[in-house]
Amino acid sequence: MGEFRGVIDLGSNSVRLVIYRVDDHGFPWEVVDVKRSLRLIDHLRDDGTFAPEAVELVRAAVRDFLGRAELFGLGPESLVGVATQVFREARDGPIVLAALSQETGISFRLLAGEEEAFLGACGATAFLPFSRGVVVDVGGGSTEITAFRDGSFRGISVPWGAVDATRALSSDPPTRESVAALRRRISREIAAELARHPEIRAALSENGKDARTNADEWQSPVLIGIGGTVRSVARVLQAHAEYPLPLLHGYGFRRRDLERLAKHVLTRPLEARRRIRGLSSDRAEIIPGGVLVLLTVWEALGAGRLVVGERGLREGVLLASRCAEGKAGSAGRMRLFEASARRLRAFFPEGERSGEARARAAAALLDALEGAGYERLTAEERELVLWAARLRDVGRGIDSRSFLSHTFYLLLYGLLYGLTHRERVVFAAVASFSTRKATRKVVKPFAPLLSRDDRRRVVLLGTLLRLAELLGEGGGDVRAEVLPRGKKGATLVVSGMFRTPWLLHAQALEWTKKLGEALGVNLDLELGEVDGSFGRAPADI
């Protein structure tokens, strides 16, 4: 099952403890995330040192984190501590970190800006299947901008974040003049950095064209946004649009969406911002500076869309050596999906054998349909169907009687990477398919994400899995073939090791007919054992 590891991140706006279970392949899976909004950047004195109360806040938070880590059997030696911009800015930052390490036994490391950029991009690209683009992380006291391409990284850090940018606006709400002045100032600094690193802008162009604008596809190059500001913006946009799937990872939006939101938050005082749907009270305080920095960076880079990543710096800390060797970043889509699918399958390990039998039967049926010219899937689509077969009964880990509804929920909201939000809904609906009517009701809330062809495929492939479930009950290999029958008919010929073929035939025929309806063909069934004898009911006695 892997070991537990913990990362403590001391940031300018918040401090966090995240505990992971690291699997046998070295991949970290988040188990616990504890956040404390300390706003340390507001506790720097005029002489550039931390106020005493700031040091006490950090000490108390770290002691609390140590206690929580002990619940997972983690001592100080199993925790990694990192500190970012506010500790770089503070004159006594290294001294405070050294004292913390001495007091707690945790090794705290002050990250340089470029190292923070590398680790954030390393963690982000390990969980998103893009091969090329730029990662932007708007933090509390700095913003990291990192180009990535095929596992290599090149990043910069700009000393503007959500907290200090909000503070620089001086009034609440800020005046138009102060917004314009700060925007020009930040823009000049970013432009100067990008001029020194032309490879960053180049990572967002393809054959001289801007990054693609379809936010529902895993196509490179892409702008990836990570960190609290990006997540907050995404939550607000989802709430405003009444987006049906409240998942942030993989959610895409366009610059014009951010521009509209920026106008909204930059013209409203704090109390009005706190009433914005999807925005937390703490984040409402610093969202003006956050959106201003994000929008300025976005305009400087020139990308058309941004995709949200929920993983970043802390995951990068654990994956750093793999990223440095080019082994972790820019994960292939199916490799990423299969790693998370295997983890979900462990939720009901008792179903692994039957799941593989279903997958073999489903593969035989897909081969038969494709051979007869009825339905052709890409290699990735086919693999997703087979994984839907394997994970169909994962919901039994919650309740064996109403397991399909739990399967749908787990596949829709669980840690399942490599799928767009649309693909997630289709995948979960296919895996948990019961009847056409029931599935139509289940997917209705997600209708805005689905095309007509998506809904057709849910019925077709879900019906195919119901048939595969019956045919795979024997556990052995299944062979299938579709033969033409008359002008508008066909016969599905299936052979395998079946326990009671005559009884199975009656059940399988029902789903064969429904499969034919989904295909638009009158489909019959011939069921035989491997010796060629076809199942029939026993003779009357």
Coordinates of C-alpha atoms in Angstrom, one line a residue:
M1 CA 0.0 0.0 0.0
G2 CA 3.0 2.3 0.3
E3 CA 4.3 4.6 3.1
F4 CA 3.1 7.9 4.5
R5 CA 5.1 11.1 3.9
G6 CA 4.4 14.6 5.0
V7 CA 5.3 18.1 3.7
I8 CA 5.0 21.3 5.6
D9 CA 4.8 24.4 3.4
L10 CA 5.4 27.8 5.1
G11 CA 4.0 30.4 2.7
S12 CA 3.4 34.1 2.7
N13 CA -0.3 33.8 3.1
S14 CA -0.9 30.4 4.7
V15 CA 1.0 27.4 6.1
R16 CA 0.0 23.8 5.4
L17 CA 0.6 20.3 6.3
V18 CA -0.2 17.7 3.6
I19 CA 0.2 14.0 4.3
Y20 CA 0.5 11.6 1.4
R21 CA 0.6 7.9 0.9
V22 CA 3.4 7.2 -1.6
D23 CA 2.6 4.2 -3.7
D24 CA 4.9 1.5 -4.9
H25 CA 5.8 3.5 -8.0
G26 CA 6.8 6.6 -5.9
F27 CA 3.6 8.5 -6.7
P28 CA 2.2 10.6 -3.9
W29 CA -1.5 10.5 -3.2
E30 CA -3.0 13.1 -0.8
V31 CA -4.5 11.8 2.4
V32 CA -4.8 14.9 4.6
D33 CA -4.5 18.6 4.0
V34 CA -4.4 21.0 7.0
K35 CA -4.3 24.8 6.3
R36 CA -3.7 27.7 8.6
S37 CA -4.1 31.2 7.2
L38 CA -1.4 33.1 9.2
R39 CA -0.8 35.9 6.7
L40 CA 2.9 36.0 7.7
I41 CA 3.7 38.7 5.1
D42 CA 1.6 41.1 7.1
H43 CA 3.8 40.5 10.2
L44 CA 7.1 41.9 8.7
R45 CA 8.3 44.9 10.6
D46 CA 9.8 48.0 9.1
D47 CA 13.3 46.7 9.7
G48 CA 12.5 43.6 7.6
T49 CA 12.3 41.1 10.5
F50 CA 9.4 39.0 11.7
A51 CA 7.3 40.4 14.5
P52 CA 7.5 38.2 17.6
E53 CA 3.9 37.2 17.3
A54 CA 4.5 35.9 13.8
V55 CA 7.2 33.5 15.0
E56 CA 4.9 32.3 17.8
L57 CA 2.1 31.7 15.2
V58 CA 4.5 29.6 13.1
R59 CA 5.8 27.6 16.1
A60 CA 2.2 26.9 17.2
A61 CA 1.1 25.8 13.8
V62 CA 4.2 23.5 13.4
R63 CA 3.6 21.9 16.8
D64 CA 0.0 21.2 15.8
F65 CA 1.2 19.7 12.5
L66 CA 3.6 17.4 14.4
G67 CA 0.7 16.1 16.5
R68 CA -1.4 15.4 13.4
A69 CA 1.4 13.7 11.7
E70 CA 1.9 11.4 14.7
L71 CA -1.6 10.0 14.0
F72 CA -0.2 8.5 10.8
G73 CA 3.0 7.2 12.5
L74 CA 5.1 10.1 11.1
G75 CA 7.8 11.6 13.3
P76 CA 9.9 14.7 12.5
E77 CA 12.3 12.7 10.4
S78 CA 9.4 11.7 8.0
L79 CA 8.4 15.3 7.4
V80 CA 9.9 17.7 4.9
G81 CA 9.6 21.5 5.5
V82 CA 9.9 24.2 2.9
A83 CA 9.6 28.0 3.2
T84 CA 8.9 30.5 0.4
Q85 CA 8.8 34.2 -0.4
V86 CA 8.1 35.7 3.0
F87 CA 11.1 33.9 4.5
R88 CA 13.2 35.0 1.5
E89 CA 12.1 38.6 2.1
A90 CA 12.5 38.6 5.9
R91 CA 16.0 39.5 7.1
D92 CA 15.8 36.9 9.9
G93 CA 14.0 34.3 7.7
P94 CA 16.9 31.8 7.8
I95 CA 17.4 32.3 11.5
V96 CA 13.7 31.6 12.2
L97 CA 13.8 28.4 10.1
A98 CA 17.0 27.2 11.8
A99 CA 15.3 27.7 15.2
L100 CA 12.3 25.8 14.0
S101 CA 14.4 22.9 12.8
Q102 CA 16.3 22.8 16.1
E103 CA 13.1 22.9 18.2
T104 CA 11.0 20.4 16.2
G105 CA 13.5 18.1 14.6
I106 CA 12.0 18.8 11.2
S107 CA 14.4 19.8 8.4
F108 CA 13.2 23.2 7.0
R109 CA 14.6 24.5 3.8
L110 CA 14.4 28.0 2.4
L111 CA 13.6 27.7 -1.3
A112 CA 15.1 30.1 -3.9
G113 CA 12.5 31.6 -6.3
E114 CA 13.7 29.5 -9.2
E115 CA 13.6 26.3 -7.1
E116 CA 10.0 27.1 -6.0
A117 CA 9.1 27.6 -9.6
F118 CA 10.6 24.2 -10.6
L119 CA 8.9 22.3 -7.7
G120 CA 5.5 23.8 -8.4
A121 CA 5.7 22.9 -12.1
C122 CA 7.1 19.5 -11.3
G123 CA 4.1 18.7 -9.1
A124 CA 1.5 20.3 -11.5
T125 CA 2.7 18.4 -14.6
A126 CA 3.0 15.1 -12.8
F127 CA -0.8 15.2 -12.4
L128 CA -1.8 16.7 -15.7
P129 CA -1.2 15.0 -19.1
F130 CA 0.4 18.0 -21.0
S131 CA 3.8 17.7 -22.7
R132 CA 4.4 21.5 -23.1
G133 CA 3.3 24.8 -21.7
V134 CA 3.7 27.2 -18.8
V135 CA 2.8 26.8 -15.1
V136 CA 1.7 30.0 -13.2
D137 CA 1.5 30.0 -9.4
V138 CA 0.2 33.2 -7.9
G139 CA 1.1 32.9 -4.2
G140 CA 0.7 35.2 -1.3
G141 CA 4.0 37.0 -1.7
S142 CA 5.4 35.9 -5.1
T143 CA 4.4 34.5 -8.5
E144 CA 6.3 31.7 -10.2
I145 CA 6.2 31.3 -14.0
T146 CA 7.7 28.1 -15.3
A147 CA 8.0 26.8 -18.9
F148 CA 8.0 23.0 -19.3
R149 CA 8.6 20.8 -22.2
D150 CA 8.9 17.0 -22.3
G151 CA 10.0 16.8 -18.7
S152 CA 12.4 19.8 -18.6
F153 CA 11.7 23.0 -16.7
R154 CA 12.8 26.6 -16.7
G155 CA 11.2 29.0 -14.3
I156 CA 11.3 32.5 -12.8
S157 CA 9.9 34.1 -9.7
V158 CA 8.4 37.6 -9.5
P159 CA 8.1 39.2 -6.1
W160 CA 4.4 40.0 -6.4
G161 CA 1.7 37.9 -4.9
A162 CA -2.0 38.3 -3.8
V163 CA -1.2 39.7 -0.4
D164 CA 1.3 42.4 -1.2
A165 CA -0.5 43.4 -4.5
T166 CA -3.7 43.9 -2.5
R167 CA -1.8 45.9 0.1
A168 CA -0.3 48.1 -2.7
L169 CA -3.7 49.0 -4.0
S170 CA -4.0 51.1 -0.7
S171 CA -7.8 51.6 -0.7
D172 CA -10.8 49.3 -0.5
P173 CA -12.2 49.2 -3.1
P174 CA -9.2 50.6 -5.0
T175 CA -9.4 53.5 -7.4
R176 CA -9.2 53.0 -11.1
E177 CA -5.9 55.1 -11.1
S178 CA -4.3 52.9 -8.4
V179 CA -5.3 49.7 -10.3
A180 CA -3.9 51.0 -13.6
A181 CA -0.7 52.2 -11.9
L182 CA -0.1 48.9 -10.1
R183 CA -0.9 46.9 -13.2
R184 CA 1.6 48.9 -15.3
R185 CA 4.3 48.4 -12.6
I186 CA 3.8 44.7 -12.3
S187 CA 3.6 44.4 -16.1
R188 CA 6.9 46.1 -16.6
E189 CA 8.6 43.8 -14.1
I190 CA 7.1 40.7 -15.7
A191 CA 8.0 41.9 -19.2
A192 CA 11.6 42.4 -18.1
E193 CA 11.9 38.9 -16.7
L194 CA 10.2 37.3 -19.7
A195 CA 12.6 39.2 -22.0
R196 CA 15.5 37.6 -20.2
H197 CA 13.8 34.2 -20.6
P198 CA 12.3 34.1 -24.1
E199 CA 11.8 30.3 -23.8
I200 CA 8.9 30.8 -21.4
R201 CA 6.7 32.6 -24.0
A202 CA 8.0 30.2 -26.7
A203 CA 6.6 27.3 -24.7
L204 CA 3.1 28.6 -25.3
S205 CA 3.3 28.8 -29.0
E206 CA 3.0 26.0 -31.6
N207 CA 4.2 26.5 -35.1
G208 CA 3.9 30.3 -34.5
K209 CA 0.4 30.1 -33.2
D210 CA -1.0 30.6 -29.7
A211 CA -1.9 27.8 -27.4
R212 CA -5.1 26.0 -28.3
T213 CA -8.3 27.4 -26.9
N214 CA -10.4 24.2 -26.4
A215 CA -10.4 23.8 -22.6
D216 CA -12.0 20.4 -22.8
E217 CA -9.0 18.7 -24.5
W218 CA -5.6 17.5 -23.2
Q219 CA -3.8 19.3 -26.0
S220 CA -0.4 21.1 -25.6
P221 CA 0.8 23.8 -25.4
V222 CA -1.2 25.0 -22.4
L223 CA -1.2 27.5 -19.5
I224 CA -1.6 25.7 -16.2
G225 CA -2.7 27.7 -13.1
I226 CA -2.0 26.4 -9.6
G227 CA -2.2 27.9 -6.1
G228 CA -4.8 29.6 -4.0
T229 CA -5.6 32.5 -6.3
V230 CA -6.3 30.3 -9.3
R231 CA -8.4 27.9 -7.3
S232 CA -10.5 30.7 -5.8
V233 CA -11.1 32.2 -9.2
A234 CA -12.1 28.8 -10.6
R235 CA -14.6 28.3 -7.7
V236 CA -16.2 31.7 -8.3
L237 CA -16.5 31.1 -12.0
Q238 CA -18.0 27.6 -11.4
A239 CA -20.5 29.0 -8.9
H240 CA -21.5 31.9 -11.3
A241 CA -22.0 29.5 -14.2
E242 CA -23.7 26.9 -12.0
Y243 CA -21.2 24.4 -13.3
P244 CA -22.5 21.0 -12.7
L245 CA -19.3 19.2 -11.6
P246 CA -17.6 20.9 -8.6
L247 CA -14.1 19.7 -9.4
L248 CA -11.3 22.2 -9.8
H249 CA -8.5 19.9 -11.2
G250 CA -8.7 20.0 -15.0
Y251 CA -11.3 22.8 -15.1
G252 CA -10.6 25.3 -17.9
F253 CA -11.5 28.9 -18.3
R254 CA -10.6 31.8 -20.7
R255 CA -9.0 35.2 -20.1
R256 CA -12.2 37.0 -20.8
D257 CA -13.8 35.1 -17.8
L258 CA -11.0 36.4 -15.6
E259 CA -11.3 39.9 -17.0
R260 CA -15.0 40.0 -16.1
L261 CA -14.3 38.7 -12.6
A262 CA -11.5 41.2 -12.1
K263 CA -13.8 44.1 -12.9
H264 CA -16.2 42.7 -10.3
V265 CA -13.8 42.3 -7.4
L266 CA -11.8 45.4 -8.0
T267 CA -14.9 47.7 -7.8
R268 CA -16.4 46.2 -4.6
P269 CA -15.4 46.7 -0.9
L270 CA -14.5 43.7 1.3
E271 CA -18.0 43.1 2.7
A272 CA -19.4 42.9 -0.8
R273 CA -16.6 40.6 -1.9
R274 CA -17.4 38.3 1.0
R275 CA -20.9 37.8 -0.4
I276 CA -19.5 36.5 -3.8
R277 CA -20.5 32.9 -4.3
G278 CA -17.6 30.5 -4.1
L279 CA -15.2 32.9 -2.4
S280 CA -14.1 32.2 1.1
S281 CA -14.0 35.0 3.7
D282 CA -10.2 34.9 4.0
R283 CA -9.6 34.9 0.3
A284 CA -12.0 37.8 -0.2
E285 CA -9.5 40.0 1.6
I286 CA -6.7 39.4 -0.9
I287 CA -8.5 38.5 -4.1
P288 CA -8.2 42.0 -5.7
G289 CA -4.4 41.7 -5.8
G290 CA -4.5 38.0 -6.7
V291 CA -6.7 38.5 -9.8
L292 CA -4.7 41.6 -10.8
V293 CA -1.4 39.7 -10.7
L294 CA -2.9 36.7 -12.5
L295 CA -4.5 38.8 -15.2
T296 CA -1.3 40.7 -15.8
V297 CA 0.8 37.6 -16.1
W298 CA -1.8 36.0 -18.4
E299 CA -1.8 39.0 -20.7
A300 CA 2.0 39.0 -20.8
L301 CA 2.1 35.4 -21.8
G302 CA -0.6 35.7 -24.4
A303 CA -2.4 32.4 -23.8
G304 CA -6.1 31.9 -24.7
R305 CA -7.0 29.6 -21.9
L306 CA -5.9 28.3 -18.5
V307 CA -6.4 24.8 -17.0
V308 CA -6.5 24.5 -13.2
G309 CA -4.1 22.1 -11.5
E310 CA -4.7 21.2 -7.8
R311 CA -1.3 19.7 -7.4
G312 CA 1.9 21.7 -7.3
L313 CA 4.7 22.7 -4.9
R314 CA 4.1 20.2 -2.1
E315 CA 3.9 17.2 -4.5
G316 CA 6.9 18.6 -6.3
V317 CA 8.9 18.4 -3.1
L318 CA 8.3 14.6 -3.1
L319 CA 8.8 14.2 -6.8
A320 CA 11.8 16.5 -7.2
S321 CA 14.4 13.9 -7.9
R322 CA 12.2 12.2 -10.5
C323 CA 11.5 15.5 -12.2
A324 CA 15.1 16.4 -12.3
E325 CA 15.8 13.1 -14.1
G326 CA 12.9 13.7 -16.5
K327 CA 10.9 10.8 -15.0
A328 CA 7.9 12.5 -13.3
G329 CA 6.7 15.6 -15.2
S330 CA 4.4 15.6 -18.2
A331 CA 2.8 12.3 -17.4
G332 CA 1.2 10.4 -20.3
R333 CA -2.6 10.6 -20.2
M334 CA -3.3 6.9 -20.0
R335 CA -0.4 6.2 -17.7
L336 CA -1.7 8.9 -15.3
F337 CA -5.3 7.6 -15.6
E338 CA -4.3 3.9 -15.0
A339 CA -2.2 4.8 -11.9
S340 CA -5.2 6.5 -10.3
A341 CA -7.7 3.8 -11.5
R342 CA -5.6 1.1 -9.9
R343 CA -5.7 3.0 -6.7
L344 CA -9.5 3.3 -6.8
R345 CA -9.8 -0.4 -7.6
A346 CA -8.1 -1.1 -4.3
F347 CA -11.2 0.4 -2.6
F348 CA -12.9 -3.0 -3.3
P349 CA -10.0 -5.5 -3.8
E350 CA -12.4 -8.4 -3.6
G351 CA -13.8 -7.4 -7.0
E352 CA -10.5 -7.5 -8.9
R353 CA -10.9 -11.0 -10.4
S354 CA -14.5 -10.6 -11.5
G355 CA -13.5 -7.1 -12.9
E356 CA -10.8 -8.7 -15.1
A357 CA -13.3 -11.3 -16.3
R358 CA -15.8 -8.5 -17.2
A359 CA -13.0 -6.7 -19.0
R360 CA -12.1 -9.7 -21.1
A361 CA -15.7 -10.3 -22.1
A362 CA -16.1 -6.6 -22.9
A363 CA -12.9 -6.7 -25.1
A364 CA -14.4 -9.7 -27.0
L365 CA -17.6 -7.9 -27.6
L366 CA -15.9 -4.7 -28.7
D367 CA -13.8 -6.7 -31.1
A368 CA -16.9 -8.4 -32.5
L369 CA -18.7 -5.0 -33.0
E370 CA -15.7 -3.4 -34.7
G371 CA -15.1 -6.5 -36.9
A372 CA -18.7 -6.1 -38.1
G373 CA -18.3 -2.4 -38.7
Y374 CA -20.8 -1.3 -36.0
E375 CA -18.7 0.8 -33.6
R376 CA -15.1 1.8 -33.8
L377 CA -13.2 3.2 -30.7
T378 CA -9.8 4.7 -30.5
A379 CA -7.2 2.8 -28.5
E380 CA -7.7 5.2 -25.6
E381 CA -11.5 4.9 -25.7
R382 CA -11.3 1.2 -25.8
E383 CA -9.0 1.1 -22.7
L384 CA -11.4 3.4 -20.8
V385 CA -14.2 1.0 -21.5
L386 CA -12.2 -1.9 -20.2
W387 CA -11.4 0.1 -17.1
A388 CA -15.0 0.9 -16.7
A389 CA -15.6 -2.9 -16.7
R390 CA -12.9 -3.4 -14.0
L391 CA -14.3 -0.7 -11.8
R392 CA -18.0 -1.4 -12.2
D393 CA -18.4 -2.9 -8.7
V394 CA -15.9 -0.6 -6.8
G395 CA -19.0 0.8 -5.1
R396 CA -19.4 -2.5 -3.2
G397 CA -16.7 -1.2 -0.9
I398 CA -19.5 1.1 0.5
D399 CA -22.6 -1.0 0.1
S400 CA -23.0 -4.2 -1.9
R401 CA -26.8 -3.7 -2.6
S402 CA -26.8 -0.2 -3.9
F403 CA -23.3 -0.3 -5.2
L404 CA -23.9 1.2 -8.6
S405 CA -24.8 4.6 -7.2
H406 CA -21.7 4.5 -5.1
T407 CA -19.6 3.5 -8.1
F408 CA -20.9 6.5 -10.0
Y409 CA -20.0 8.8 -7.1
L410 CA -16.5 7.4 -6.6
L411 CA -15.6 7.6 -10.3
L412 CA -17.0 11.1 -10.6
Y413 CA -15.4 12.6 -7.5
G414 CA -12.5 10.3 -6.6
L415 CA -8.9 11.0 -7.3
L416 CA -9.0 9.9 -11.0
Y417 CA -6.6 11.8 -13.2
G418 CA -6.2 12.0 -17.0
L419 CA -9.8 12.5 -17.8
T420 CA -11.5 15.8 -18.8
H421 CA -14.6 16.6 -16.8
R422 CA -16.8 15.5 -19.7
E423 CA -15.0 12.2 -20.0
R424 CA -15.3 11.7 -16.2
V425 CA -19.1 11.9 -16.4
V426 CA -19.2 9.5 -19.4
F427 CA -16.8 7.1 -17.7
A428 CA -18.7 7.0 -14.5
A429 CA -22.1 6.6 -16.2
V430 CA -20.8 3.7 -18.4
A431 CA -19.3 1.9 -15.4
S432 CA -22.4 2.3 -13.3
F433 CA -25.0 1.7 -16.0
S434 CA -28.1 -0.1 -14.9
T435 CA -30.9 0.8 -17.3
R436 CA -31.4 3.5 -19.9
K437 CA -34.0 5.2 -17.8
A438 CA -32.0 5.2 -14.6
T439 CA -28.9 6.4 -16.2
R440 CA -30.7 9.2 -18.0
K441 CA -31.8 10.4 -14.5
V442 CA -28.3 10.1 -13.1
V443 CA -26.6 12.1 -15.8
K444 CA -29.3 14.8 -16.2
P445 CA -27.6 17.3 -13.9
F446 CA -24.5 17.0 -16.0
A447 CA -26.3 17.6 -19.3
P448 CA -24.4 20.8 -20.1
L449 CA -21.2 18.9 -20.3
L450 CA -22.4 16.1 -22.6
S451 CA -23.1 16.0 -26.4
R452 CA -25.8 14.0 -28.0
D453 CA -23.1 11.5 -29.1
D454 CA -21.9 11.3 -25.5
R455 CA -25.3 10.3 -24.3
R456 CA -25.6 7.7 -27.1
R457 CA -22.3 6.2 -26.2
V458 CA -23.2 6.0 -22.5
V459 CA -26.2 3.8 -23.4
L460 CA -24.4 1.7 -26.0
L461 CA -21.3 1.0 -23.9
G462 CA -23.2 0.7 -20.7
T463 CA -25.4 -1.9 -22.3
L464 CA -22.3 -3.7 -23.6
L465 CA -20.9 -3.8 -20.1
R466 CA -24.2 -5.3 -18.7
L467 CA -23.9 -8.0 -21.3
A468 CA -20.2 -8.5 -20.6
E469 CA -21.0 -8.8 -16.9
L470 CA -23.2 -11.8 -17.6
L471 CA -20.8 -13.4 -20.1
G472 CA -17.8 -13.0 -17.8
E473 CA -19.4 -14.7 -14.8
G474 CA -17.7 -18.0 -15.7
G475 CA -14.3 -16.3 -15.3
G476 CA -12.8 -17.8 -18.4
D477 CA -12.0 -16.4 -21.9
V478 CA -14.9 -15.4 -24.1
R479 CA -14.9 -15.4 -27.9
A480 CA -17.5 -13.3 -29.8
E481 CA -18.4 -12.7 -33.5
V482 CA -21.2 -10.7 -35.1
L483 CA -22.6 -12.4 -38.3
P484 CA -25.1 -10.8 -40.7
R485 CA -28.6 -12.2 -40.6
G486 CA -31.0 -11.0 -43.4
K487 CA -31.1 -7.4 -44.6
K488 CA -31.4 -5.6 -41.2
G489 CA -30.4 -8.3 -38.7
A490 CA -27.3 -9.8 -37.2
T491 CA -26.4 -12.6 -34.8
L492 CA -24.0 -12.3 -31.9
V493 CA -22.2 -15.6 -31.6
V494 CA -20.5 -16.0 -28.2
S495 CA -18.6 -19.0 -26.9
G496 CA -16.8 -19.6 -23.6
M497 CA -16.9 -21.7 -20.4
F498 CA -20.4 -21.0 -19.0
R499 CA -21.7 -22.6 -15.8
T500 CA -25.4 -22.9 -16.9
P501 CA -25.5 -21.8 -20.5
W502 CA -29.2 -22.5 -21.0
L503 CA -30.0 -20.1 -18.1
L504 CA -27.4 -17.6 -19.2
H505 CA -28.8 -17.5 -22.7
A506 CA -32.2 -16.2 -21.4
Q507 CA -30.6 -13.4 -19.4
A508 CA -28.0 -12.5 -22.0
L509 CA -30.5 -12.4 -24.9
E510 CA -32.3 -9.6 -23.2
W511 CA -29.2 -7.4 -23.1
T512 CA -28.2 -8.5 -26.6
K513 CA -31.5 -7.2 -27.9
K514 CA -30.9 -3.9 -26.0
L515 CA -27.4 -3.7 -27.4
G516 CA -29.0 -4.1 -30.9
E517 CA -31.4 -1.3 -30.1
A518 CA -28.5 1.0 -29.2
L519 CA -26.7 0.0 -32.5
G520 CA -29.9 0.3 -34.6
V521 CA -29.9 -3.4 -35.6
N522 CA -32.0 -6.4 -34.8
L523 CA -29.5 -8.4 -32.9
D524 CA -29.9 -12.1 -31.9
L525 CA -27.8 -14.3 -29.8
E526 CA -26.2 -17.7 -30.2
L527 CA -24.4 -18.9 -27.1
G528 CA -22.1 -21.9 -27.1
E529 CA -19.4 -23.5 -25.0
V530 CA -15.8 -23.9 -26.2
D531 CA -16.6 -27.3 -27.6
G532 CA -19.1 -25.8 -30.0
S533 CA -22.3 -27.1 -28.3
F534 CA -24.9 -24.3 -27.8
G535 CA -26.7 -23.8 -24.6
R536 CA -30.3 -24.8 -24.3
A537 CA -32.8 -25.5 -21.5
P538 CA -32.7 -29.1 -20.1
A539 CA -35.2 -31.5 -21.5
D540 CA -38.4 -32.0 -19.5
I541 CA -38.4 -35.0 -17.2

